[in-house]
Tab-separated table of C-alpha atoms in Angstrom:
chain	number	residue	atom	x	y	z
A	15	MET	CA	120.138	105.424	62.041
A	16	THR	CA	120.450	106.423	66.363
A	17	VAL	CA	118.099	109.428	67.059
A	18	GLN	CA	119.903	112.020	69.437
A	19	ILE	CA	117.863	112.365	72.471
A	20	SER	CA	118.672	116.133	72.952
A	21	PRO	CA	116.255	118.974	72.871
A	22	LEU	CA	118.159	120.295	69.523
A	23	GLY	CA	117.777	116.623	67.865
A	24	LEU	CA	114.211	116.206	68.890
A	25	GLU	CA	113.078	119.856	67.742
A	26	GLY	CA	111.973	118.838	64.460
A	27	PRO	CA	110.207	115.935	64.566
A	28	VAL	CA	108.436	116.848	68.169
A	29	LEU	CA	107.335	119.798	66.813
A	30	SER	CA	106.133	118.089	63.455
A	31	GLY	CA	104.788	115.317	65.731
A	32	VAL	CA	102.725	117.917	67.879
A	33	ARG	CA	101.317	119.581	65.065
A	34	ALA	CA	100.105	116.502	63.702
A	35	ARG	CA	98.481	115.856	66.802
A	36	LEU	CA	96.930	118.674	67.258
A	37	GLN	CA	95.481	118.606	63.809
A	38	ARG	CA	93.779	115.342	64.473
A	39	ASP	CA	92.583	116.912	67.837
A	40	ALA	CA	91.251	119.886	66.254
A	41	TRP	CA	87.588	118.162	66.728
A	42	LEU	CA	88.004	118.041	70.705
A	43	TYR	CA	89.068	121.773	71.198
A	44	TYR	CA	85.915	122.941	69.223
A	45	ALA	CA	83.873	120.325	70.904
A	46	VAL	CA	85.104	121.505	74.275
A	47	LEU	CA	84.757	125.511	73.117
A	48	GLY	CA	81.068	124.868	71.847
A	49	TYR	CA	80.471	123.397	75.209
A	50	THR	CA	82.152	125.856	76.838
A	51	VAL	CA	79.779	128.460	74.918
A	52	LEU	CA	76.419	126.616	75.644
A	53	GLY	CA	77.865	125.995	79.307
A	54	MET	CA	77.699	129.885	79.802
A	55	LEU	CA	74.350	130.699	78.019
A	56	PHE	CA	72.988	127.539	80.331
A	57	LEU	CA	74.367	129.667	83.542
A	58	LEU	CA	72.622	132.617	82.131
A	59	ALA	CA	69.266	131.047	81.508
A	60	ALA	CA	69.653	129.455	85.095
A	61	GLY	CA	69.611	132.799	86.526
A	62	ASP	CA	72.958	131.589	88.611
A	63	LEU	CA	75.170	134.562	89.703
A	64	ARG	CA	78.311	132.277	91.077
A	65	GLY	CA	79.602	132.109	87.811
A	66	SER	CA	81.743	129.548	86.253
A	67	SER	CA	84.169	127.125	87.766
A	68	HIS	CA	86.946	126.941	85.621
A	69	ALA	CA	89.378	128.784	88.036
A	70	VAL	CA	89.127	126.329	90.190
A	71	TYR	CA	90.499	123.499	88.111
A	72	ILE	CA	93.768	125.436	86.870
A	73	LEU	CA	96.457	124.538	90.124
A	74	PRO	CA	95.435	120.877	89.944
A	75	ALA	CA	95.742	120.354	86.302
A	76	ILE	CA	99.310	121.750	86.720
A	77	LYS	CA	100.049	120.202	89.431
A	78	GLY	CA	98.537	116.525	88.131
A	79	PHE	CA	98.551	117.396	84.386
A	80	LEU	CA	101.907	119.198	83.753
A	81	ILE	CA	104.210	117.923	86.402
A	82	PHE	CA	103.187	115.067	88.620
A	83	MET	CA	102.097	112.754	85.793
A	84	PRO	CA	104.509	113.275	82.893
A	85	LEU	CA	107.085	112.432	85.384
A	86	VAL	CA	105.158	109.248	86.164
A	87	ALA	CA	104.925	108.781	82.301
A	88	LEU	CA	108.683	109.233	81.621
A	89	GLY	CA	109.626	107.966	84.598
A	90	TYR	CA	108.022	104.651	83.981
A	91	ASP	CA	109.301	104.272	80.405
A	92	ALA	CA	113.045	104.921	81.773
A	93	SER	CA	112.725	102.134	84.572
A	94	ARG	CA	111.698	99.767	81.446
A	95	VAL	CA	115.035	100.211	80.052
A	96	VAL	CA	117.002	100.290	83.323
A	97	ILE	CA	115.446	96.819	84.941
A	98	ARG	CA	115.277	94.950	80.957
A	99	VAL	CA	118.499	95.794	79.845
A	100	ASP	CA	121.765	95.623	80.869
A	101	LYS	CA	123.998	96.719	78.054
A	102	ARG	CA	123.772	99.058	75.264
A	103	ARG	CA	121.180	101.233	76.986
A	104	ARG	CA	122.073	104.210	75.248
A	105	LEU	CA	120.621	102.888	72.421
A	106	ALA	CA	117.816	100.989	74.215
A	107	PHE	CA	116.584	104.785	75.461
A	108	SER	CA	116.829	106.096	71.909
A	109	ARG	CA	114.126	103.160	71.121
A	110	VAL	CA	111.868	104.201	74.231
A	111	LEU	CA	112.348	107.802	74.455
A	112	THR	CA	111.851	108.419	70.797
A	113	PRO	CA	110.746	111.877	68.793
A	114	GLU	CA	107.290	110.054	68.488
A	115	ARG	CA	106.775	109.649	72.371
A	116	PHE	CA	107.994	113.190	73.147
A	117	ALA	CA	105.349	114.258	70.480
A	118	SER	CA	102.771	112.540	71.832
A	119	LEU	CA	103.717	113.617	75.664
A	120	ALA	CA	103.455	116.946	74.831
A	121	ALA	CA	100.321	116.883	72.451
A	122	GLY	CA	98.217	114.946	75.039
A	123	ILE	CA	99.137	117.512	77.861
A	124	LEU	CA	97.597	119.895	75.666
A	125	LEU	CA	94.817	117.586	75.613
A	126	MET	CA	94.627	117.514	79.379
A	127	ALA	CA	94.549	120.937	79.181
A	128	GLY	CA	91.629	121.428	77.006
A	129	LEU	CA	90.022	118.597	79.140
A	130	THR	CA	90.313	120.646	82.069
A	131	VAL	CA	88.435	123.514	80.597
A	132	PHE	CA	85.968	121.134	79.578
A	133	GLN	CA	85.924	119.706	83.318
A	134	GLY	CA	85.229	123.345	84.753
A	135	THR	CA	82.078	123.497	81.904
A	136	PHE	CA	81.010	120.472	83.400
A	137	THR	CA	81.268	121.761	87.335
A	138	THR	CA	79.445	125.102	86.253
A	139	ILE	CA	76.540	123.054	84.281
A	140	LYS	CA	76.122	120.735	87.166
A	141	THR	CA	76.480	123.190	90.155
A	142	ALA	CA	73.356	125.313	88.327
A	143	LEU	CA	71.249	122.496	87.692
A	144	PRO	CA	69.394	122.810	91.454
A	145	GLN	CA	67.929	126.330	89.741
A	146	LEU	CA	65.773	124.801	86.735
A	147	TRP	CA	64.286	122.752	89.356
A	148	GLY	CA	64.236	125.170	92.594
A	149	GLY	CA	66.159	121.970	94.562
A	150	PHE	CA	65.878	118.262	93.971
A	151	PRO	CA	62.655	116.738	93.021
A	152	HIS	CA	63.041	113.234	92.655
A	153	ASP	CA	64.792	111.715	95.463
A	154	ARG	CA	62.026	110.033	96.911
A	155	VAL	CA	60.766	108.444	93.885
A	156	GLN	CA	64.015	107.065	93.257
A	157	ALA	CA	64.912	105.956	97.259
A	158	ASP	CA	61.047	104.142	96.885
A	159	ILE	CA	62.340	102.578	93.339
A	160	ASP	CA	65.669	101.568	95.311
A	161	ALA	CA	63.704	99.985	98.371
A	162	MET	CA	60.790	98.162	95.637
A	163	LEU	CA	63.727	96.608	93.994
A	164	PHE	CA	65.110	95.187	97.493
A	165	PHE	CA	61.807	93.751	98.215
A	166	GLY	CA	60.880	96.937	100.547
A	167	THR	CA	64.337	97.300	102.247
A	168	ASP	CA	66.401	100.349	101.162
A	169	PRO	CA	69.485	98.537	99.602
A	170	TRP	CA	71.890	100.284	102.111
A	171	ARG	CA	70.627	98.503	105.012
A	172	VAL	CA	71.398	95.156	103.348
A	173	PHE	CA	74.883	96.254	102.273
A	174	HIS	CA	75.497	97.127	105.889
A	175	ALA	CA	74.275	94.149	107.413
A	176	VAL	CA	76.843	92.601	105.655
A	177	GLY	CA	79.667	94.936	105.501
A	178	GLY	CA	79.050	97.575	108.220
A	179	ASN	CA	82.103	97.757	110.152
A	180	TRP	CA	85.096	99.846	110.316
A	181	VAL	CA	87.341	97.507	108.279
A	182	VAL	CA	85.040	97.606	105.213
A	183	ARG	CA	84.260	101.233	105.574
A	184	THR	CA	87.882	102.125	105.037
A	185	ILE	CA	88.852	99.984	102.261
A	186	VAL	CA	85.122	101.057	100.467
A	187	GLU	CA	86.282	105.078	101.577
A	188	PHE	CA	89.746	104.802	99.992
A	189	ASN	CA	89.153	102.984	97.135
A	190	TYR	CA	85.872	105.203	95.967
A	191	ASN	CA	87.804	108.442	97.198
A	192	VAL	CA	90.962	107.985	96.168
A	193	VAL	CA	91.924	105.003	93.729
A	194	TRP	CA	88.898	105.640	91.440
A	195	PHE	CA	90.277	109.350	90.802
A	196	ALA	CA	93.844	107.867	90.385
A	197	ALA	CA	92.992	105.010	88.089
A	198	CYS	CA	90.161	106.843	85.850
A	199	TYR	CA	92.043	109.964	85.352
A	200	GLY	CA	95.891	108.078	84.955
A	201	VAL	CA	93.995	105.804	82.081
A	202	LEU	CA	92.777	109.100	80.561
A	203	PHE	CA	96.496	110.283	80.609
A	204	PHE	CA	97.705	107.403	79.301
A	205	VAL	CA	95.421	107.393	76.252
A	206	ALA	CA	96.119	110.674	76.027
A	207	THR	CA	99.567	111.081	75.793
A	208	SER	CA	100.906	107.654	75.000
A	209	PRO	CA	101.096	106.611	71.219
A	210	LEU	CA	100.753	102.906	72.319
A	211	ALA	CA	97.048	104.383	72.897
A	212	ASP	CA	96.802	105.752	69.243
A	213	GLY	CA	94.219	102.980	67.963
A	214	VAL	CA	91.833	103.808	70.412
A	215	ARG	CA	92.524	107.608	71.591
A	216	THR	CA	90.130	109.435	69.533
A	217	ARG	CA	87.004	106.854	70.525
A	218	TYR	CA	88.223	106.663	73.920
A	219	VAL	CA	88.210	110.664	74.578
A	220	ALA	CA	85.083	111.173	72.701
A	221	MET	CA	83.441	108.783	74.814
A	222	PHE	CA	84.717	110.431	77.956
A	223	LEU	CA	82.667	113.380	76.690
A	224	PHE	CA	79.890	111.883	75.882
A	225	THR	CA	79.525	109.851	79.156
A	226	TRP	CA	80.433	113.270	81.214
A	227	ILE	CA	77.960	114.775	79.430
A	228	VAL	CA	75.000	112.722	79.115
A	229	CYS	CA	75.475	110.685	82.063
A	230	GLY	CA	76.336	113.915	84.475
A	231	ASN	CA	74.998	116.776	82.488
A	232	ILE	CA	71.719	115.855	80.575
A	233	LEU	CA	70.245	112.817	82.449
A	234	ALA	CA	71.128	114.072	86.032
A	235	GLY	CA	69.382	117.705	84.881
A	236	ILE	CA	66.313	115.784	83.811
A	237	PHE	CA	65.997	113.655	86.548
A	238	LEU	CA	67.840	115.488	89.791
A	239	SER	CA	68.199	114.224	92.503
A	240	ALA	CA	70.835	114.472	95.303
A	241	GLY	CA	71.118	110.900	96.892
A	242	PRO	CA	70.963	109.635	100.291
A	243	ALA	CA	73.706	111.319	102.005
A	244	PHE	CA	71.587	114.673	101.551
A	245	TYR	CA	67.836	112.794	101.450
A	246	GLY	CA	67.019	115.027	104.535
A	247	GLU	CA	68.401	118.268	103.450
A	248	VAL	CA	65.747	117.963	100.374
A	249	THR	CA	62.906	116.117	101.575
A	250	GLY	CA	62.840	117.171	105.374
A	251	ASP	CA	63.093	112.873	106.025
A	252	HIS	CA	65.709	112.939	108.041
A	253	LEU	CA	65.244	109.461	109.854
A	254	ARG	CA	65.358	107.246	106.314
A	255	PHE	CA	69.114	107.408	105.909
A	256	ALA	CA	69.929	108.452	109.775
A	257	ASP	CA	71.334	105.215	110.796
A	258	GLN	CA	73.539	105.028	107.827
A	259	LEU	CA	74.835	108.642	107.948
A	260	ALA	CA	75.407	108.320	111.692
A	261	PHE	CA	77.844	104.861	110.949
A	262	LEU	CA	79.817	107.087	107.958
A	263	ALA	CA	80.205	110.018	110.334
A	264	GLU	CA	82.148	107.481	112.773
A	265	SER	CA	85.032	107.821	110.234
A	266	GLN	CA	87.389	110.206	111.037
A	267	TRP	CA	89.890	110.704	108.430
A	268	ARG	CA	89.898	113.288	105.725
A	269	ASN	CA	89.171	111.121	102.946
A	270	SER	CA	86.084	109.747	104.446
A	271	ALA	CA	82.763	109.934	102.285
A	272	ALA	CA	81.073	112.101	105.310
A	273	SER	CA	84.026	114.612	104.853
A	274	TYR	CA	83.107	115.034	101.107
A	275	GLN	CA	79.707	115.046	101.756
A	276	SER	CA	79.840	117.796	104.082
A	277	TYR	CA	82.293	119.643	101.747
A	278	LEU	CA	79.585	119.489	98.757
A	279	TRP	CA	76.849	120.189	101.098
A	280	SER	CA	78.497	123.747	101.939
A	281	LEU	CA	79.423	124.334	98.669
A	282	HIS	CA	75.769	124.072	97.698
A	283	ASP	CA	74.459	125.878	100.629
A	284	SER	CA	76.870	129.025	100.458
A	285	GLY	CA	76.346	129.413	96.729
A	286	ARG	CA	80.402	129.203	96.755
A	287	LEU	CA	82.896	127.563	93.484
A	288	GLY	CA	84.582	124.547	94.036
A	289	ILE	CA	86.526	121.515	92.883
A	290	GLY	CA	84.130	118.767	91.703
A	291	GLY	CA	81.030	121.112	92.993
A	292	GLY	CA	77.382	120.585	92.359
A	293	ILE	CA	75.307	117.588	93.484
A	294	SER	CA	73.071	115.013	91.652
A	295	ALA	CA	72.985	110.998	92.188
A	296	PHE	CA	71.469	109.910	88.940
A	297	PRO	CA	73.269	108.632	87.368
A	298	SER	CA	76.165	107.856	88.608
A	299	VAL	CA	79.196	109.295	87.090
A	300	HIS	CA	81.770	107.376	89.117
A	301	VAL	CA	80.160	104.015	87.913
A	302	ALA	CA	79.796	105.427	84.428
A	303	LEU	CA	83.666	106.519	84.222
A	304	VAL	CA	84.948	102.759	85.617
A	305	THR	CA	82.134	100.771	82.830
A	306	MET	CA	83.576	102.762	80.100
A	307	ASN	CA	86.919	101.681	80.947
A	308	ALA	CA	85.970	98.164	81.732
A	309	LEU	CA	84.308	97.951	78.141
A	310	PHE	CA	87.408	99.398	76.727
A	311	VAL	CA	89.546	96.539	78.655
A	312	LEU	CA	87.077	93.747	77.189
A	313	GLU	CA	87.943	94.572	73.910
A	314	ILE	CA	91.243	93.533	74.350
A	315	SER	CA	91.191	90.448	77.100
A	316	ARG	CA	88.274	88.949	78.196
A	317	ARG	CA	89.940	87.990	81.491
A	318	TRP	CA	90.788	91.381	82.159
A	319	GLY	CA	87.904	92.627	81.235
A	320	LEU	CA	85.719	90.487	83.440
A	321	ALA	CA	87.858	91.662	86.311
A	322	ALA	CA	87.326	94.950	85.217
A	323	PHE	CA	83.935	94.331	85.084
A	324	ALA	CA	84.028	92.932	89.220
A	325	TYR	CA	85.537	96.088	89.942
A	326	VAL	CA	82.389	98.108	88.428
A	327	ALA	CA	80.182	95.946	90.533
A	328	PHE	CA	82.288	96.818	93.669
A	329	ILE	CA	81.764	100.933	92.671
A	330	VAL	CA	78.088	100.170	92.408
A	331	PHE	CA	77.919	98.549	96.145
A	332	SER	CA	80.193	101.243	97.197
A	333	SER	CA	78.402	104.206	96.048
A	334	VAL	CA	75.379	102.393	98.022
A	335	TYR	CA	77.301	101.554	100.957
A	336	LEU	CA	78.883	105.461	101.265
A	337	GLY	CA	75.383	107.100	100.756
A	338	TRP	CA	76.588	108.845	97.401
A	339	HIS	CA	73.895	107.027	95.524
A	340	TYR	CA	70.652	105.206	94.878
A	341	ALA	CA	71.155	101.444	93.356
A	342	ILE	CA	69.437	102.414	90.530
A	343	ASP	CA	71.748	105.347	89.787
A	344	GLY	CA	74.681	102.869	88.776
A	345	LEU	CA	72.204	100.484	86.966
A	346	ALA	CA	71.187	103.329	84.588
A	347	SER	CA	74.749	104.262	84.253
A	348	ILE	CA	75.803	100.762	83.177
A	349	VAL	CA	73.083	100.719	80.546
A	350	VAL	CA	73.853	104.043	79.215
A	351	VAL	CA	77.837	104.124	79.042
A	352	THR	CA	77.129	100.399	77.615
A	353	ALA	CA	74.799	101.565	75.002
A	354	GLY	CA	76.917	104.699	73.728
A	355	HIS	CA	79.938	102.467	73.754
A	356	PHE	CA	78.811	100.528	71.211
A	357	VAL	CA	77.189	103.150	68.988
A	358	MET	CA	80.456	105.374	69.047
A	359	ARG	CA	82.486	102.190	67.965
A	360	ARG	CA	80.436	101.698	64.847
A	361	LEU	CA	79.967	105.287	64.417
A	362	LEU	CA	83.965	105.578	64.753
A	363	ARG	CA	85.069	103.038	62.666
A	364	GLY	CA	87.125	104.996	60.127
A	365	PRO	CA	90.474	105.099	58.782
A	366	GLY	CA	92.255	104.176	62.469
A	367	ALA	CA	90.204	101.396	63.209
A	368	ALA	CA	92.760	98.766	61.630
A	369	ALA	CA	95.351	99.990	64.355
A	370	GLU	CA	92.734	99.322	67.386
A	371	PRO	CA	93.470	96.375	69.346
A	372	ARG	CA	91.612	93.495	68.577
A	373	ALA	CA	93.717	90.576	70.297
A	374	ARG	CA	91.731	88.635	72.818
A	375	THR	CA	92.700	86.458	75.484
A	376	ALA	CA	90.681	84.023	77.235
């Protein structure tokens, strides 16, 4: 039977498919609700009067998750038909753009809306963390541990001795500040909206929440530090990382590390709210998210998994090179996320486990 691709033809199966997926995702919405309630209670306990950060994410979420990414996803599906099929394209379209695909996309967009609320809560908590400590108390000890691991030298000096030029800086900045976001949120959108990812969808989203909460809130709050870029501001020692910051300040493009660091400190210093607001270095969420993705890729393919972990290593290098993190921030993230991945994999081996991809390539 040929599926009619029209709003009327899709209405029944699409809506029933969306309802079924929303029922499966109910745990997520309850988790986000509970996390948000706890976040607001934390805000009151911390005495932070700036309020929540949820509103600043609304417009970017609409542009990205409601308009841009759905168009990219559907455009990709359609292009596969146009490129691969010469004849009977109508039939091919009916087999690619199915009610299941549209139901998965619609439910996934709602899921992304829930995750946008989650992101607002995360930023709210992160922004309030310095209120607990009256600042950032752990930068000196973390920087000293880094120096000890690198035989008495701050690791950024080693990295800059190898790649301290504008070409490397530009590549590293573009990847860290642009490609990383596109890759991490692109993968998240794919898992949330594509039926091809149904086998790992619940576990992936659970790990996504785990990564942000454990690394970005709990451990960040316990071991609160600002990172090399803000070391002088929080310790009074402006000399230790002065040469690194001077080198980074030479970059003039708008996505430079120096411009983002100036933006974050201005939010912190003025008490304003903004996208990505809040400062914490240990552990690195940048490293944590790419590690999470690499572990999922490794389940499917050893070759691509090794490539994904090479990218993890590059992000660790980049985080130190650009002054965002100490080396131990990335190393801690890898340990925590890897442990969480295997625990979550064991806990969530339920009815859907058999559908998870098991094929491995050399």
